[in-house]
Amino acid sequence: MAVAVQFSCFKRMRGAFLVVFMLVYLWGSLISLSCAARLSVSRQKLEVEKHLKRVNKPPIKSIESVDGDIIDCIHISQQPAFDHPFLKDHKIQMRPSYHPEGLYDEEKMSTRSKESTNPITQLWHMNGRCPDDTIPVRRTKKDDILRASSVKKYGKKKPKAIAKPRSTDPDLTNESGHQHAIAYVEGDRYYGAKATINVWEPKVQQSNEFSLSQLWILGGSFGQDLNSIEAGWQVSPDLYGDNNTRLFTYWTSDAYQATGCYNLLCSGFIQVSSAIAMGASISPVSALRNSQYDISILIWKDPKEGHWWMQFGNDYVLGYWPSFLFSYLAESASMIEWGGEVVNSQPDGKHTATQMGSGRFPEEGFGKSSYFRNIQVVDSSNNLKSPKDLGTFTEQSNCYDVQTGSNEDWGHHFYYGGPGRNPNCQ
């Protein structure tokens, strides 16, 4: 009897000991997890602060824009480009050696064309300008970086974000969730491209989606070695924290894997203009059946130095991408694309309602549908020419479409875009 009682007590004590042990173990695990979480947050905070210090150079002057942006006027020699090891002793080229011949004379545009070329500016200009020998840089804020999935991925496009016109296999074209409505040329050597792009403010459904209209200068295959120079306008809540329409550039020399970035968010593009800020809001924008606004973008390869230059409008030579950044584009481009791109994240398992262009289909025409006009390519003699054998491509024409045309005033042009989700696009 006494043995049985002792055994029973022993069982109870062992049970109590196990409970205490488990509680101590769980408490220790919770403390460890809490410490690990705090350490992770602390490490991320340190990483973000380090990155902010790297990208935000000391300004000579700062201008607060009405949209909340802060534009820092950075001395031209202190800009982010010169963080690149190959640019440490680079002598800035303040102007291109040559401009392409054959630029359209804007004064000769017809009345219809003049209606669409109202003056356009950037919002920050309302509160000041940057002095000579400086460049305007949109200040990166902590929240900008925290919206990205990681510090490393901040300011970068995802791989496989390019339109590959010959890929009509739905499994291939929708692999990245990116959709396009573009016109393109290929099969020759190209040394630049130009377009005048209608500017809108399309609605973007999800913060991790974007809508843009741009031109692409492409070299190499659509594999891991793709070279791309891009410029246009975009609405990207994730990148900028709002739904404003903004001027942007992008470059990559390895199909968006490790190299390149948007605007001046990494070393590469060398800016020389004190007037225009990459990533800053464009104003005003077009409205349905109302005033139409557009921007002209020209990118070309300087035949003497070999750098790729960018011009905004008729007056602003913005800067250049040094040729050493690229492999294929160090020689020439093999394809040019113009058009729209959106991210379709398929919210709720359905096609996104993110708009491309104006959000209207091409057949609605001027004042309703968005357009690219006076599209040209630069040939090996540094002449601007009309594109030959202009092709078009879209993954799902019921969601976003493209229609080309040609006339004396607008040269080769096209209307493009669409609403995304609609009864024929689910």
mmCIF file of N, CA, C and O in Angstrom, residues 94 96 99 119-122 124-125 129 136 247 269 271-278 295-300 309-320:
data_model
loop_
_atom_site.group_PDB
_atom_site.id
_atom_site.type_symbol
_atom_site.label_atom_id
_atom_site.label_comp_id
_atom_site.label_asym_id
_atom_site.label_seq_id
_atom_site.Cartn_x
_atom_site.Cartn_y
_atom_site.Cartn_z
ATOM 1 N N MET A 94 29.335 67.145 -70.860
ATOM 2 C CA MET A 94 28.205 68.042 -70.591
ATOM 3 C C MET A 94 27.192 68.103 -71.725
ATOM 4 O O MET A 94 26.054 68.486 -71.528
ATOM 5 N N PRO A 96 26.178 66.092 -75.805
ATOM 6 C CA PRO A 96 26.551 65.066 -76.791
ATOM 7 C C PRO A 96 27.388 65.673 -77.917
ATOM 8 O O PRO A 96 27.278 66.868 -78.212
ATOM 9 N N HIS A 99 23.801 65.429 -82.319
ATOM 10 C CA HIS A 99 22.377 65.128 -82.230
ATOM 11 C C HIS A 99 21.979 64.369 -83.497
ATOM 12 O O HIS A 99 22.585 64.576 -84.551
ATOM 13 N N PRO A 119 1.893 72.958 -73.055
ATOM 14 C CA PRO A 119 3.118 72.921 -72.247
ATOM 15 C C PRO A 119 2.970 71.993 -71.046
ATOM 16 O O PRO A 119 1.915 71.922 -70.423
ATOM 17 N N ILE A 120 4.036 71.299 -70.730
ATOM 18 C CA ILE A 120 4.005 70.327 -69.631
ATOM 19 C C ILE A 120 5.233 70.562 -68.762
ATOM 20 O O ILE A 120 6.278 70.972 -69.259
ATOM 21 N N THR A 121 5.096 70.369 -67.463
ATOM 22 C CA THR A 121 6.218 70.638 -66.571
ATOM 23 C C THR A 121 6.223 69.601 -65.453
ATOM 24 O O THR A 121 5.510 68.621 -65.506
ATOM 25 N N GLN A 122 7.049 69.838 -64.432
ATOM 26 C CA GLN A 122 7.064 68.962 -63.256
ATOM 27 C C GLN A 122 6.581 69.770 -62.053
ATOM 28 O O GLN A 122 6.889 70.960 -61.921
ATOM 29 N N TRP A 124 7.359 70.058 -58.957
ATOM 30 C CA TRP A 124 8.300 70.720 -58.056
ATOM 31 C C TRP A 124 8.744 72.087 -58.557
ATOM 32 O O TRP A 124 9.195 72.933 -57.772
ATOM 33 N N HIS A 125 8.595 72.339 -59.873
ATOM 34 C CA HIS A 125 8.989 73.640 -60.442
ATOM 35 C C HIS A 125 8.199 74.800 -59.836
ATOM 36 O O HIS A 125 8.643 75.951 -59.876
ATOM 37 N N ARG A 129 13.753 76.161 -58.523
ATOM 38 C CA ARG A 129 14.600 75.449 -59.493
ATOM 39 C C ARG A 129 15.970 75.200 -58.885
ATOM 40 O O ARG A 129 16.377 75.882 -57.947
ATOM 41 N N PRO A 136 18.782 67.905 -60.090
ATOM 42 C CA PRO A 136 17.695 67.651 -59.143
ATOM 43 C C PRO A 136 17.497 66.153 -58.933
ATOM 44 O O PRO A 136 17.374 65.395 -59.894
ATOM 45 N N LEU A 247 7.791 60.950 -64.560
ATOM 46 C CA LEU A 247 8.819 60.660 -65.561
ATOM 47 C C LEU A 247 9.771 59.622 -64.975
ATOM 48 O O LEU A 247 10.138 59.698 -63.806
ATOM 49 N N PHE A 269 23.364 55.927 -64.774
ATOM 50 C CA PHE A 269 23.007 57.097 -65.588
ATOM 51 C C PHE A 269 23.686 58.343 -65.034
ATOM 52 O O PHE A 269 23.654 58.595 -63.823
ATOM 53 N N GLN A 271 23.551 62.286 -65.051
ATOM 54 C CA GLN A 271 22.663 63.402 -65.397
ATOM 55 C C GLN A 271 23.452 64.693 -65.523
ATOM 56 O O GLN A 271 24.373 64.960 -64.738
ATOM 57 N N VAL A 272 23.071 65.511 -66.527
ATOM 58 C CA VAL A 272 23.732 66.807 -66.716
ATOM 59 C C VAL A 272 22.754 67.975 -66.629
ATOM 60 O O VAL A 272 23.165 69.124 -66.515
ATOM 61 N N SER A 273 21.450 67.695 -66.659
ATOM 62 C CA SER A 273 20.443 68.752 -66.638
ATOM 63 C C SER A 273 20.081 69.153 -65.210
ATOM 64 O O SER A 273 19.876 68.292 -64.345
ATOM 65 N N SER A 274 19.960 70.455 -64.975
ATOM 66 C CA SER A 274 19.544 70.949 -63.660
ATOM 67 C C SER A 274 18.039 71.211 -63.614
ATOM 68 O O SER A 274 17.510 71.638 -62.593
ATOM 69 N N ALA A 275 17.352 70.944 -64.729
ATOM 70 C CA ALA A 275 15.946 71.347 -64.841
ATOM 71 C C ALA A 275 14.933 70.235 -64.587
ATOM 72 O O ALA A 275 13.825 70.502 -64.107
ATOM 73 N N ILE A 276 15.269 68.992 -64.922
ATOM 74 C CA ILE A 276 14.290 67.892 -64.871
ATOM 75 C C ILE A 276 14.751 66.827 -63.882
ATOM 76 O O ILE A 276 15.904 66.400 -63.921
ATOM 77 N N ALA A 277 13.818 66.390 -63.022
ATOM 78 C CA ALA A 277 14.140 65.370 -62.014
ATOM 79 C C ALA A 277 13.541 64.026 -62.405
ATOM 80 O O ALA A 277 12.332 63.931 -62.658
ATOM 81 N N MET A 278 14.379 62.998 -62.459
ATOM 82 C CA MET A 278 13.895 61.634 -62.712
ATOM 83 C C MET A 278 13.002 61.197 -61.551
ATOM 84 O O MET A 278 13.355 61.376 -60.385
ATOM 85 N N ILE A 295 4.540 64.184 -73.921
ATOM 86 C CA ILE A 295 5.975 64.437 -73.727
ATOM 87 C C ILE A 295 6.747 63.760 -74.858
ATOM 88 O O ILE A 295 6.352 62.705 -75.330
ATOM 89 N N SER A 296 7.828 64.397 -75.274
ATOM 90 C CA SER A 296 8.688 63.801 -76.306
ATOM 91 C C SER A 296 9.953 63.253 -75.648
ATOM 92 O O SER A 296 10.575 63.937 -74.822
ATOM 93 N N ILE A 297 10.300 62.040 -76.015
ATOM 94 C CA ILE A 297 11.523 61.419 -75.493
ATOM 95 C C ILE A 297 12.361 60.914 -76.664
ATOM 96 O O ILE A 297 11.845 60.240 -77.560
ATOM 97 N N LEU A 298 13.628 61.268 -76.643
ATOM 98 C CA LEU A 298 14.580 60.816 -77.652
ATOM 99 C C LEU A 298 15.763 60.180 -76.927
ATOM 100 O O LEU A 298 16.322 60.764 -75.994
ATOM 101 N N ILE A 299 16.122 58.969 -77.331
ATOM 102 C CA ILE A 299 17.322 58.299 -76.811
ATOM 103 C C ILE A 299 18.177 57.910 -78.016
ATOM 104 O O ILE A 299 17.661 57.314 -78.969
ATOM 105 N N TRP A 300 19.445 58.267 -77.995
ATOM 106 C CA TRP A 300 20.299 57.927 -79.142
ATOM 107 C C TRP A 300 21.739 57.704 -78.697
ATOM 108 O O TRP A 300 22.162 58.151 -77.637
ATOM 109 N N TRP A 309 22.456 58.791 -75.021
ATOM 110 C CA TRP A 309 21.938 60.050 -74.481
ATOM 111 C C TRP A 309 20.413 60.055 -74.448
ATOM 112 O O TRP A 309 19.765 59.398 -75.251
ATOM 113 N N MET A 310 19.859 60.856 -73.518
ATOM 114 C CA MET A 310 18.411 61.025 -73.442
ATOM 115 C C MET A 310 18.051 62.504 -73.479
ATOM 116 O O MET A 310 18.653 63.321 -72.775
ATOM 117 N N GLN A 311 17.058 62.819 -74.316
ATOM 118 C CA GLN A 311 16.524 64.174 -74.384
ATOM 119 C C GLN A 311 15.040 64.147 -74.048
ATOM 120 O O GLN A 311 14.304 63.261 -74.478
ATOM 121 N N PHE A 312 14.598 65.135 -73.248
ATOM 122 C CA PHE A 312 13.199 65.272 -72.842
ATOM 123 C C PHE A 312 12.659 66.549 -73.467
ATOM 124 O O PHE A 312 13.190 67.637 -73.241
ATOM 125 N N GLY A 313 11.616 66.415 -74.303
ATOM 126 C CA GLY A 313 11.107 67.588 -75.023
ATOM 127 C C GLY A 313 12.125 68.085 -76.031
ATOM 128 O O GLY A 313 13.055 67.372 -76.413
ATOM 129 N N ASN A 314 11.962 69.342 -76.455
ATOM 130 C CA ASN A 314 12.900 69.909 -77.430
ATOM 131 C C ASN A 314 14.090 70.593 -76.762
ATOM 132 O O ASN A 314 15.081 70.909 -77.412
ATOM 133 N N ASP A 315 13.982 70.826 -75.440
ATOM 134 C CA ASP A 315 14.944 71.711 -74.790
ATOM 135 C C ASP A 315 15.884 71.049 -73.794
ATOM 136 O O ASP A 315 16.905 71.630 -73.440
ATOM 137 N N TYR A 316 15.531 69.861 -73.299
ATOM 138 C CA TYR A 316 16.291 69.325 -72.169
ATOM 139 C C TYR A 316 17.064 68.051 -72.527
ATOM 140 O O TYR A 316 16.479 66.987 -72.670
ATOM 141 N N VAL A 317 18.381 68.182 -72.675
ATOM 142 C CA VAL A 317 19.243 67.009 -72.772
ATOM 143 C C VAL A 317 19.547 66.603 -71.341
ATOM 144 O O VAL A 317 20.210 67.332 -70.595
ATOM 145 N N LEU A 318 19.020 65.442 -70.917
ATOM 146 C CA LEU A 318 19.062 65.084 -69.498
ATOM 147 C C LEU A 318 20.390 64.481 -69.062
ATOM 148 O O LEU A 318 20.847 64.700 -67.949
ATOM 149 N N GLY A 319 21.004 63.643 -69.920
ATOM 150 C CA GLY A 319 22.233 62.976 -69.532
ATOM 151 C C GLY A 319 22.450 61.729 -70.363
ATOM 152 O O GLY A 319 21.833 61.577 -71.432
ATOM 153 N N TYR A 320 23.280 60.809 -69.853
ATOM 154 C CA TYR A 320 23.636 59.648 -70.676
ATOM 155 C C TYR A 320 23.962 58.419 -69.828
ATOM 156 O O TYR A 320 24.361 58.516 -68.661
#
